PDB file of C-alpha atoms in Angstrom:
ATOM      1  CA  VAL F   1      16.817  16.362   2.484  1.00  0.00           C
ATOM      2  CA  ARG F   2      15.881  14.606   5.931  1.00  0.00           C
ATOM      3  CA  GLU F   3      16.604  10.833   6.248  1.00  0.00           C
ATOM      4  CA  ARG F   4      14.015   8.970   4.945  1.00  0.00           C
ATOM      5  CA  LYS F   5      11.592   6.149   6.392  1.00  0.00           C
ATOM      6  CA  GLU F   6       8.831   5.876   4.079  1.00  0.00           C
ATOM      7  CA  VAL F   7       8.447   4.377   0.543  1.00  0.00           C
ATOM      8  CA  LEU F   8       5.731   4.517  -2.060  1.00  0.00           C
ATOM      9  CA  SER F   9       4.077   1.396  -1.781  1.00  0.00           C
ATOM     10  CA  ALA F  10       1.489  -0.701  -4.172  1.00  0.00           C
ATOM     11  CA  GLY F  11      -1.019  -3.091  -4.157  1.00  0.00           C
ATOM     12  CA  SER F  12      -1.331  -5.773  -6.924  1.00  0.00           C
ATOM     13  CA  LEU F  13      -4.672  -4.815  -8.059  1.00  0.00           C
ATOM     14  CA  PRO F  14      -5.842  -2.520 -10.461  1.00  0.00           C
ATOM     15  CA  GLY F  15      -7.203   0.977  -8.546  1.00  0.00           C
ATOM     16  CA  LYS F  16      -5.144   0.388  -5.031  1.00  0.00           C
ATOM     17  CA  LEU F  17      -4.281   3.884  -3.500  1.00  0.00           C
ATOM     18  CA  LEU F  18      -0.885   4.190  -3.002  1.00  0.00           C
ATOM     19  CA  ASP F  19       0.414   5.095   0.055  1.00  0.00           C
ATOM     20  CA  CYS F  20       4.249   5.547   2.008  1.00  0.00           C
ATOM     21  CA  THR F  21       4.658   2.360   4.064  1.00  0.00           C
ATOM     22  CA  SER F  22       8.190   2.064   6.403  1.00  0.00           C
ATOM     23  CA  ARG F  23      11.253   1.211   4.600  1.00  0.00           C
ATOM     24  CA  ASP F  24      13.010  -1.675   6.808  1.00  0.00           C
ATOM     25  CA  GLY F  25      15.959  -3.651   5.738  1.00  0.00           C
ATOM     26  CA  LYS F  26      13.588  -6.545   5.138  1.00  0.00           C
ATOM     27  CA  ASN F  27      11.166  -4.935   2.792  1.00  0.00           C
ATOM     28  CA  GLY F  28      12.581  -1.782   1.370  1.00  0.00           C
ATOM     29  CA  ASN F  29      12.813  -3.465  -1.591  1.00  0.00           C
ATOM     30  CA  SER F  30      10.205  -5.671  -1.999  1.00  0.00           C
ATOM     31  CA  ALA F  31       8.308  -5.620  -5.631  1.00  0.00           C
ATOM     32  CA  HIS F  32       5.382  -3.691  -4.246  1.00  0.00           C
ATOM     33  CA  ASN F  33       7.767  -0.850  -3.396  1.00  0.00           C
ATOM     34  CA  VAL F  34       9.916  -1.029  -6.420  1.00  0.00           C
ATOM     35  CA  TRP F  35       9.167   0.868  -9.639  1.00  0.00           C
ATOM     36  CA  LYS F  36       9.801   0.630 -13.363  1.00  0.00           C
ATOM     37  CA  LEU F  37      10.104   3.763 -15.557  1.00  0.00           C
ATOM     38  CA  ASP F  38       9.540   4.110 -19.160  1.00  0.00           C
ATOM     39  CA  SER F  39       9.636   6.591 -21.427  1.00  0.00           C
ATOM     40  CA  ALA F  40       6.198   7.875 -22.548  1.00  0.00           C
ATOM     41  CA  GLY F  41       8.547  11.008 -24.872  1.00  0.00           C
ATOM     42  CA  ASP F  42       8.847  14.384 -24.133  1.00  0.00           C
ATOM     43  CA  GLY F  43      10.168  13.924 -21.302  1.00  0.00           C
ATOM     44  CA  TYR F  44       7.580  12.122 -19.459  1.00  0.00           C
ATOM     45  CA  TYR F  45       7.707   8.685 -17.978  1.00  0.00           C
ATOM     46  CA  TYR F  46       4.769   5.611 -17.156  1.00  0.00           C
ATOM     47  CA  ILE F  47       5.592   4.626 -13.802  1.00  0.00           C
ATOM     48  CA  TYR F  48       4.887   0.487 -13.834  1.00  0.00           C
ATOM     49  CA  SER F  49       4.618  -1.564 -10.550  1.00  0.00           C
ATOM     50  CA  ALA F  50       7.055  -3.951 -10.500  1.00  0.00           C
ATOM     51  CA  LEU F  51       4.592  -6.383  -9.483  1.00  0.00           C
ATOM     52  CA  SER F  52       3.323  -6.241 -13.016  1.00  0.00           C
ATOM     53  CA  ASP F  53       3.611  -4.440 -16.408  1.00  0.00           C
ATOM     54  CA  THR F  54       0.085  -3.840 -16.941  1.00  0.00           C
ATOM     55  CA  LEU F  55      -0.256  -1.675 -13.557  1.00  0.00           C
ATOM     56  CA  ALA F  56       0.633   2.286 -13.980  1.00  0.00           C
ATOM     57  CA  LEU F  57       0.945   5.049 -11.674  1.00  0.00           C
ATOM     58  CA  ASP F  58      -2.142   6.882 -12.006  1.00  0.00           C
ATOM     59  CA  VAL F  59      -3.555   9.930 -11.259  1.00  0.00           C
ATOM     60  CA  ALA F  60      -7.570   8.970 -10.247  1.00  0.00           C
ATOM     61  CA  GLY F  61     -10.285  10.082 -12.528  1.00  0.00           C
ATOM     62  CA  ASN F  62      -8.240  11.415 -15.357  1.00  0.00           C
ATOM     63  CA  LYS F  63      -8.200  14.656 -13.405  1.00  0.00           C
ATOM     64  CA  ALA F  64      -6.007  17.670 -12.949  1.00  0.00           C
ATOM     65  CA  THR F  65      -7.651  18.875  -9.638  1.00  0.00           C
ATOM     66  CA  ASN F  66      -6.117  19.251  -6.080  1.00  0.00           C
ATOM     67  CA  GLY F  67      -6.461  15.943  -3.966  1.00  0.00           C
ATOM     68  CA  GLN F  68      -7.106  13.645  -6.263  1.00  0.00           C
ATOM     69  CA  ASN F  69      -5.453  10.216  -5.833  1.00  0.00           C
ATOM     70  CA  VAL F  70      -2.880   8.450  -6.968  1.00  0.00           C
ATOM     71  CA  SER F  71      -2.924   4.825  -7.314  1.00  0.00           C
ATOM     72  CA  ILE F  72      -1.827   2.024  -9.529  1.00  0.00           C
ATOM     73  CA  TYR F  73      -4.587   1.491 -12.370  1.00  0.00           C
ATOM     74  CA  ASN F  74      -4.103  -0.723 -15.717  1.00  0.00           C
ATOM     75  CA  PHE F  75      -1.610   0.626 -18.217  1.00  0.00           C
ATOM     76  CA  ASN F  76      -3.878   2.920 -20.757  1.00  0.00           C
ATOM     77  CA  GLY F  77      -1.251   5.860 -21.603  1.00  0.00           C
ATOM     78  CA  ASN F  78      -3.411   8.710 -21.172  1.00  0.00           C
ATOM     79  CA  TYR F  79      -2.034  11.728 -19.820  1.00  0.00           C
ATOM     80  CA  ASN F  80      -3.084  10.481 -16.221  1.00  0.00           C
ATOM     81  CA  GLN F  81      -0.376   8.113 -16.386  1.00  0.00           C
ATOM     82  CA  GLN F  82       2.417  10.297 -17.197  1.00  0.00           C
ATOM     83  CA  PHE F  83       4.622  11.839 -14.830  1.00  0.00           C
ATOM     84  CA  LYS F  84       7.768  14.028 -15.203  1.00  0.00           C
ATOM     85  CA  PHE F  85      10.534  14.135 -12.952  1.00  0.00           C
ATOM     86  CA  ALA F  86      11.893  17.848 -12.049  1.00  0.00           C
ATOM     87  CA  LYS F  87      15.323  17.799 -10.101  1.00  0.00           C
ATOM     88  CA  ASN F  88      15.438  19.446  -7.222  1.00  0.00           C
ATOM     89  CA  ARG F  89      18.944  21.461  -6.281  1.00  0.00           C
ATOM     90  CA  ASP F  90      19.296  18.828  -3.496  1.00  0.00           C
ATOM     91  CA  GLY F  91      18.988  15.928  -5.627  1.00  0.00           C
ATOM     92  CA  SER F  92      15.566  15.122  -4.569  1.00  0.00           C
ATOM     93  CA  TYR F  93      13.037  14.875  -7.896  1.00  0.00           C
ATOM     94  CA  LYS F  94       9.382  16.286  -7.699  1.00  0.00           C
ATOM     95  CA  ILE F  95       7.251  13.851  -9.738  1.00  0.00           C
ATOM     96  CA  LEU F  96       4.919  16.473 -11.857  1.00  0.00           C
ATOM     97  CA  THR F  97       1.486  14.902 -13.523  1.00  0.00           C
ATOM     98  CA  ARG F  98       0.983  15.255 -17.190  1.00  0.00           C
ATOM     99  CA  ILE F  99      -2.835  15.921 -16.461  1.00  0.00           C
ATOM    100  CA  SER F 100      -2.232  19.124 -14.572  1.00  0.00           C
ATOM    101  CA  ASN F 101      -0.139  20.441 -17.627  1.00  0.00           C
ATOM    102  CA  ASP F 102       2.943  20.121 -15.019  1.00  0.00           C
ATOM    103  CA  ALA F 103       0.979  22.437 -12.494  1.00  0.00           C
ATOM    104  CA  SER F 104       1.006  19.675 -10.108  1.00  0.00           C
ATOM    105  CA  ALA F 105       2.907  17.064  -8.386  1.00  0.00           C
ATOM    106  CA  VAL F 106       2.918  13.798  -6.537  1.00  0.00           C
ATOM    107  CA  GLU F 107       2.879  14.637  -2.906  1.00  0.00           C
ATOM    108  CA  VAL F 108       2.157  12.661   0.771  1.00  0.00           C
ATOM    109  CA  GLU F 109      -1.267  13.559   1.516  1.00  0.00           C
ATOM    110  CA  ASN F 110      -0.664  16.678   4.665  1.00  0.00           C
ATOM    111  CA  ALA F 111       2.990  15.476   4.767  1.00  0.00           C
ATOM    112  CA  TYR F 112       2.046  12.706   6.774  1.00  0.00           C
ATOM    113  CA  THR F 113       5.054  10.782   7.567  1.00  0.00           C
ATOM    114  CA  ASP F 114       3.037   7.531   9.147  1.00  0.00           C
ATOM    115  CA  ALA F 115       3.136   4.466   7.605  1.00  0.00           C
ATOM    116  CA  GLY F 116       0.081   4.265   5.374  1.00  0.00           C
ATOM    117  CA  ALA F 117      -0.653   7.807   4.515  1.00  0.00           C
ATOM    118  CA  ASN F 118      -2.005   8.638   1.518  1.00  0.00           C
ATOM    119  CA  VAL F 119      -0.625   9.674  -1.920  1.00  0.00           C
ATOM    120  CA  GLN F 120      -2.462  12.697  -3.992  1.00  0.00           C
ATOM    121  CA  GLN F 121      -1.728  15.169  -6.371  1.00  0.00           C
ATOM    122  CA  TRP F 122      -1.551  18.842  -5.471  1.00  0.00           C
ATOM    123  CA  GLU F 123      -0.255  22.362  -6.824  1.00  0.00           C
ATOM    124  CA  VAL F 124       3.174  22.293  -6.507  1.00  0.00           C
ATOM    125  CA  ASN F 125       4.048  24.482  -3.653  1.00  0.00           C
ATOM    126  CA  GLY F 126       7.483  23.926  -2.597  1.00  0.00           C
ATOM    127  CA  ALA F 127       6.634  21.401   0.349  1.00  0.00           C
ATOM    128  CA  ASN F 128       8.976  18.455   1.048  1.00  0.00           C
ATOM    129  CA  CYS F 129       5.788  16.062   0.957  1.00  0.00           C
ATOM    130  CA  GLN F 130       6.327  16.511  -2.728  1.00  0.00           C
ATOM    131  CA  ASP F 131      10.826  15.901  -3.204  1.00  0.00           C
ATOM    132  CA  TRP F 132      11.253  11.850  -3.699  1.00  0.00           C
ATOM    133  CA  ILE F 133      14.388  10.107  -3.872  1.00  0.00           C
ATOM    134  CA  VAL F 134      14.921   7.790  -6.862  1.00  0.00           C
ATOM    135  CA  GLU F 135      17.442   4.705  -5.764  1.00  0.00           C
ATOM    136  CA  LYS F 136      18.248   2.309  -8.024  1.00  0.00           C
ATOM    137  CA  ALA F 137      17.240  -1.117  -6.770  1.00  0.00           C
ATOM    138  CA  ALA F 138      17.350  -4.996  -7.055  1.00  0.00           C
ATOM    139  CA  ILE F 139      14.081  -6.843  -6.132  1.00  0.00           C
ATOM    140  CA  ASN F 140      14.286  -9.658  -3.597  1.00  0.00           C
ATOM    141  CA  ASP F 141      17.672  -8.605  -2.685  1.00  0.00           C
ATOM    142  CA  ALA F 142      19.584  -8.906  -5.349  1.00  0.00           C
ATOM    143  CA  PRO F 143      22.441  -6.426  -5.683  1.00  0.00           C
ATOM    144  CA  ALA F 144      21.709  -3.115  -7.472  1.00  0.00           C
ATOM    145  CA  THR F 145      24.269  -2.213 -10.474  1.00  0.00           C
ATOM    146  CA  ASN F 146      25.190   1.171 -10.312  1.00  0.00           C
ATOM    147  CA  PRO F 147      26.829   3.147 -12.641  1.00  0.00           C
ATOM    148  CA  PRO F 148      30.534   3.639 -12.574  1.00  0.00           C
ATOM    149  CA  ALA F 149      31.612   6.708 -10.969  1.00  0.00           C
ATOM    150  CA  THR F 150      32.873   8.303 -14.077  1.00  0.00           C
ATOM    151  CA  ASN F 151      29.611   8.850 -15.606  1.00  0.00           C
ATOM    152  CA  PRO F 152      27.995  12.686 -15.955  1.00  0.00           C
ATOM    153  CA  PRO F 153      25.454  13.392 -13.187  1.00  0.00           C
ATOM    154  CA  VAL F 154      21.951  11.932 -14.382  1.00  0.00           C
ATOM    155  CA  THR F 155      19.587  14.724 -15.078  1.00  0.00           C
ATOM    156  CA  GLN F 156      16.779  12.496 -15.330  1.00  0.00           C
ATOM    157  CA  PRO F 157      16.333   9.348 -13.141  1.00  0.00           C
ATOM    158  CA  PRO F 158      17.432   6.214 -14.582  1.00  0.00           C
ATOM    159  CA  VAL F 159      14.861   4.013 -16.815  1.00  0.00           C
ATOM    160  CA  GLN F 160      14.881   0.862 -14.372  1.00  0.00           C
ATOM    161  CA  ASN F 161      13.898  -0.757 -11.126  1.00  0.00           C
ATOM    162  CA  ASN F 162      14.017   1.994  -8.826  1.00  0.00           C
ATOM    163  CA  VAL F 163      12.618   2.811  -4.873  1.00  0.00           C
ATOM    164  CA  ILE F 164      10.758   6.078  -4.787  1.00  0.00           C
ATOM    165  CA  LEU F 165      11.525   7.759  -1.365  1.00  0.00           C
ATOM    166  CA  GLY F 166       9.947  10.275   0.521  1.00  0.00           C
ATOM    167  CA  ASP F 167      11.724  13.112   1.778  1.00  0.00           C
TER     168      ASP F 167
END
């Protein structure tokens, strides 16, 4: 797993396309870079923006096709807002889309590493641009709460504030 320099970033308006932005000490845990996970059942999660409990990660157009943009949108609970975290051997995750029956994942378009790179849905292909790290996060530089080291390994991401980083 390479050093992570980008973080999944959202705006505060419904329909805002997601992008990857630089992660630095000043803005890495800003609310637009923090996500809350809530169980949708059957191993899927709704991924809410920390900016608002009404804005959720959304595969645009409610479609399963390659290249569909991923944005934030008003929560509606449809399959295009449900995601499954599949853990990779290196500890990163693929974020699978329920609308595609888990055949596609959230990825950085064309594996771009520049700030502002588009985030989209694409069939799972093993590319690093489909790998994400989930870290516990505190908003506005408040300390994060970490589980005791004696806890067993987590196979699904914790349901709380998280920063989702590109690999």
